[in-house]
């Protein structure tokens, strides 16, 4: 009943509602200092009475960053922007190990390229801007050639 464009829109709406609910839940838990087990309560110092500005900015960034990614993807293209998204999200999650940052980004990006480009031949957005369009198509050609 939704048609070809209706289902993706409904899924995006459901994801947006779920993400907003998760953000509100996380902010409430942080503000209350909850969400820890009894063992963690004994080991950890008591939480601050209110949500610090740094912690709030981090939670807000984790919420907004995927929305920015989705906003830029049609213009810049999936293949170009995805490794920057994975790396940026890991930095927001405070991953500091250089090996983990590079390794996880390479593995996730490589698997996504392999699955969607080589196995499923799914046409993901290549971008509207000419330079990004050319770069995205070059990435697709390299992956399909098996290099």
mmCIF file of C-alpha atoms in Angstrom:
data_model
loop_
_atom_site.group_PDB
_atom_site.id
_atom_site.type_symbol
_atom_site.label_atom_id
_atom_site.label_comp_id
_atom_site.label_asym_id
_atom_site.label_seq_id
_atom_site.Cartn_x
_atom_site.Cartn_y
_atom_site.Cartn_z
ATOM 1 C CA UNK A 1 0.000 0.000 0.000
ATOM 2 C CA UNK A 2 2.941 2.365 0.556
ATOM 3 C CA UNK A 3 4.482 1.887 -2.892
ATOM 4 C CA UNK A 4 8.152 1.853 -3.854
ATOM 5 C CA UNK A 5 9.043 5.062 -2.001
ATOM 6 C CA UNK A 6 6.652 4.632 0.911
ATOM 7 C CA UNK A 7 8.431 1.818 2.716
ATOM 8 C CA UNK A 8 11.840 3.509 2.885
ATOM 9 C CA UNK A 9 10.158 6.691 4.108
ATOM 10 C CA UNK A 10 8.262 4.788 6.798
ATOM 11 C CA UNK A 11 11.468 3.061 7.912
ATOM 12 C CA UNK A 12 13.294 6.403 8.075
ATOM 13 C CA UNK A 13 10.446 7.884 10.099
ATOM 14 C CA UNK A 14 10.483 4.916 12.483
ATOM 15 C CA UNK A 15 14.264 5.234 12.861
ATOM 16 C CA UNK A 16 13.988 8.969 13.536
ATOM 17 C CA UNK A 17 11.299 8.430 16.184
ATOM 18 C CA UNK A 18 13.307 5.606 17.768
ATOM 19 C CA UNK A 19 16.520 7.657 17.750
ATOM 20 C CA UNK A 20 14.762 10.606 19.354
ATOM 21 C CA UNK A 21 13.314 8.351 22.038
ATOM 22 C CA UNK A 22 16.728 6.791 22.657
ATOM 23 C CA UNK A 23 18.342 10.243 22.938
ATOM 24 C CA UNK A 24 15.750 11.359 25.486
ATOM 25 C CA UNK A 25 16.146 8.115 27.444
ATOM 26 C CA UNK A 26 19.958 8.402 27.505
ATOM 27 C CA UNK A 27 19.842 12.039 28.586
ATOM 28 C CA UNK A 28 17.418 11.187 31.408
ATOM 29 C CA UNK A 29 19.611 8.306 32.568
ATOM 30 C CA UNK A 30 22.698 10.504 32.546
ATOM 31 C CA UNK A 31 20.897 13.265 34.415
ATOM 32 C CA UNK A 32 19.692 10.799 37.063
ATOM 33 C CA UNK A 33 23.040 8.999 37.205
ATOM 34 C CA UNK A 34 21.297 5.693 36.540
ATOM 35 C CA UNK A 35 21.942 2.824 34.210
ATOM 36 C CA UNK A 36 24.748 1.225 36.260
ATOM 37 C CA UNK A 37 24.759 -2.164 37.938
ATOM 38 C CA UNK A 38 25.342 -2.649 41.668
ATOM 39 C CA UNK A 39 28.965 -3.705 41.060
ATOM 40 C CA UNK A 40 29.580 -0.606 38.957
ATOM 41 C CA UNK A 41 28.022 1.553 41.677
ATOM 42 C CA UNK A 42 30.552 0.249 44.225
ATOM 43 C CA UNK A 43 33.562 0.747 41.936
ATOM 44 C CA UNK A 44 32.665 4.028 40.304
ATOM 45 C CA UNK A 45 32.490 7.399 41.996
ATOM 46 C CA UNK A 46 29.017 8.872 42.369
ATOM 47 C CA UNK A 47 27.729 10.526 39.204
ATOM 48 C CA UNK A 48 27.480 14.295 38.994
ATOM 49 C CA UNK A 49 24.203 15.783 40.131
ATOM 50 C CA UNK A 50 23.397 17.160 36.714
ATOM 51 C CA UNK A 51 24.317 16.575 33.098
ATOM 52 C CA UNK A 52 27.595 18.293 32.237
ATOM 53 C CA UNK A 53 27.838 20.408 29.120
ATOM 54 C CA UNK A 54 30.559 18.177 27.637
ATOM 55 C CA UNK A 55 28.492 15.025 28.136
ATOM 56 C CA UNK A 56 25.375 16.718 26.763
ATOM 57 C CA UNK A 57 27.301 17.908 23.691
ATOM 58 C CA UNK A 58 28.599 14.384 23.121
ATOM 59 C CA UNK A 59 25.115 12.851 23.363
ATOM 60 C CA UNK A 60 23.683 15.560 21.127
ATOM 61 C CA UNK A 61 26.497 15.034 18.605
ATOM 62 C CA UNK A 62 25.873 11.286 18.539
ATOM 63 C CA UNK A 63 22.228 12.048 17.776
ATOM 64 C CA UNK A 64 22.833 14.759 15.141
ATOM 65 C CA UNK A 65 25.848 13.241 13.335
ATOM 66 C CA UNK A 66 23.843 10.452 11.583
ATOM 67 C CA UNK A 67 21.247 13.025 10.524
ATOM 68 C CA UNK A 68 24.003 15.143 8.993
ATOM 69 C CA UNK A 69 25.339 12.025 7.269
ATOM 70 C CA UNK A 70 21.913 11.272 5.788
ATOM 71 C CA UNK A 71 21.499 14.898 4.714
ATOM 72 C CA UNK A 72 24.863 14.991 2.908
ATOM 73 C CA UNK A 73 24.709 11.527 1.350
ATOM 74 C CA UNK A 74 22.560 12.403 -1.709
ATOM 75 C CA UNK A 75 24.914 15.247 -2.638
ATOM 76 C CA UNK A 76 28.287 13.756 -1.693
ATOM 77 C CA UNK A 77 27.559 10.067 -2.262
ATOM 78 C CA UNK A 78 27.531 6.997 -0.056
ATOM 79 C CA UNK A 79 30.900 5.611 -1.091
ATOM 80 C CA UNK A 80 32.815 8.822 -0.364
ATOM 81 C CA UNK A 81 31.171 9.911 2.893
ATOM 82 C CA UNK A 82 30.716 6.556 4.677
ATOM 83 C CA UNK A 83 34.304 6.073 5.920
ATOM 84 C CA UNK A 84 34.253 9.618 7.318
ATOM 85 C CA UNK A 85 30.963 8.859 9.042
ATOM 86 C CA UNK A 86 32.269 5.671 10.655
ATOM 87 C CA UNK A 87 35.470 7.406 11.764
ATOM 88 C CA UNK A 88 33.615 10.471 13.062
ATOM 89 C CA UNK A 89 31.109 8.400 15.000
ATOM 90 C CA UNK A 90 33.892 6.424 16.626
ATOM 91 C CA UNK A 91 35.587 9.670 17.636
ATOM 92 C CA UNK A 92 32.305 10.890 19.137
ATOM 93 C CA UNK A 93 32.138 7.633 21.083
ATOM 94 C CA UNK A 94 35.605 8.486 22.451
ATOM 95 C CA UNK A 95 37.568 5.692 20.795
ATOM 96 C CA UNK A 96 41.185 6.824 21.133
ATOM 97 C CA UNK A 97 43.203 3.896 19.810
ATOM 98 C CA UNK A 98 44.569 4.729 16.361
ATOM 99 C CA UNK A 99 44.649 1.039 15.437
ATOM 100 C CA UNK A 100 40.987 0.633 16.413
ATOM 101 C CA UNK A 101 39.956 3.773 14.529
ATOM 102 C CA UNK A 102 41.687 2.723 11.320
ATOM 103 C CA UNK A 103 40.939 -0.992 11.643
ATOM 104 C CA UNK A 104 37.237 -0.731 12.395
ATOM 105 C CA UNK A 105 36.718 1.927 9.727
ATOM 106 C CA UNK A 106 38.522 -0.181 7.106
ATOM 107 C CA UNK A 107 36.718 -3.408 8.043
ATOM 108 C CA UNK A 108 33.237 -1.859 8.173
ATOM 109 C CA UNK A 109 33.758 0.095 4.949
ATOM 110 C CA UNK A 110 35.301 -2.906 3.194
ATOM 111 C CA UNK A 111 32.443 -5.198 4.196
ATOM 112 C CA UNK A 112 29.830 -2.667 3.107
ATOM 113 C CA UNK A 113 31.561 -2.226 -0.258
ATOM 114 C CA UNK A 114 31.946 -5.961 -0.739
ATOM 115 C CA UNK A 115 28.375 -6.824 0.195
ATOM 116 C CA UNK A 116 26.539 -4.062 -1.662
ATOM 117 C CA UNK A 117 28.814 -3.624 -4.679
ATOM 118 C CA UNK A 118 30.128 -7.125 -5.424
ATOM 119 C CA UNK A 119 27.411 -9.435 -4.094
ATOM 120 C CA UNK A 120 24.106 -7.567 -4.329
ATOM 121 C CA UNK A 121 24.959 -5.009 -7.056
ATOM 122 C CA UNK A 122 22.847 -2.442 -5.205
ATOM 123 C CA UNK A 123 22.985 1.096 -6.546
ATOM 124 C CA UNK A 124 23.754 3.267 -3.534
ATOM 125 C CA UNK A 125 23.750 7.080 -3.908
ATOM 126 C CA UNK A 126 26.724 8.344 -5.925
ATOM 127 C CA UNK A 127 26.182 12.052 -5.342
ATOM 128 C CA UNK A 128 24.891 15.022 -7.308
ATOM 129 C CA UNK A 129 28.070 17.087 -7.262
ATOM 130 C CA UNK A 130 30.218 16.198 -10.268
ATOM 131 C CA UNK A 131 33.532 15.662 -8.449
ATOM 132 C CA UNK A 132 31.972 13.427 -5.795
ATOM 133 C CA UNK A 133 30.007 11.579 -8.481
ATOM 134 C CA UNK A 134 33.245 10.797 -10.332
ATOM 135 C CA UNK A 135 35.028 9.679 -7.146
ATOM 136 C CA UNK A 136 32.110 7.445 -6.143
ATOM 137 C CA UNK A 137 31.989 5.843 -9.582
ATOM 138 C CA UNK A 138 35.756 5.259 -9.480
ATOM 139 C CA UNK A 139 35.359 3.492 -6.107
ATOM 140 C CA UNK A 140 32.581 1.328 -7.557
ATOM 141 C CA UNK A 141 34.691 0.395 -10.580
ATOM 142 C CA UNK A 142 37.696 -0.509 -8.405
ATOM 143 C CA UNK A 143 35.596 -2.694 -6.113
ATOM 144 C CA UNK A 144 33.803 -4.435 -8.968
ATOM 145 C CA UNK A 145 37.125 -5.081 -10.717
ATOM 146 C CA UNK A 146 38.297 -6.853 -7.575
ATOM 147 C CA UNK A 147 41.224 -4.617 -6.670
#
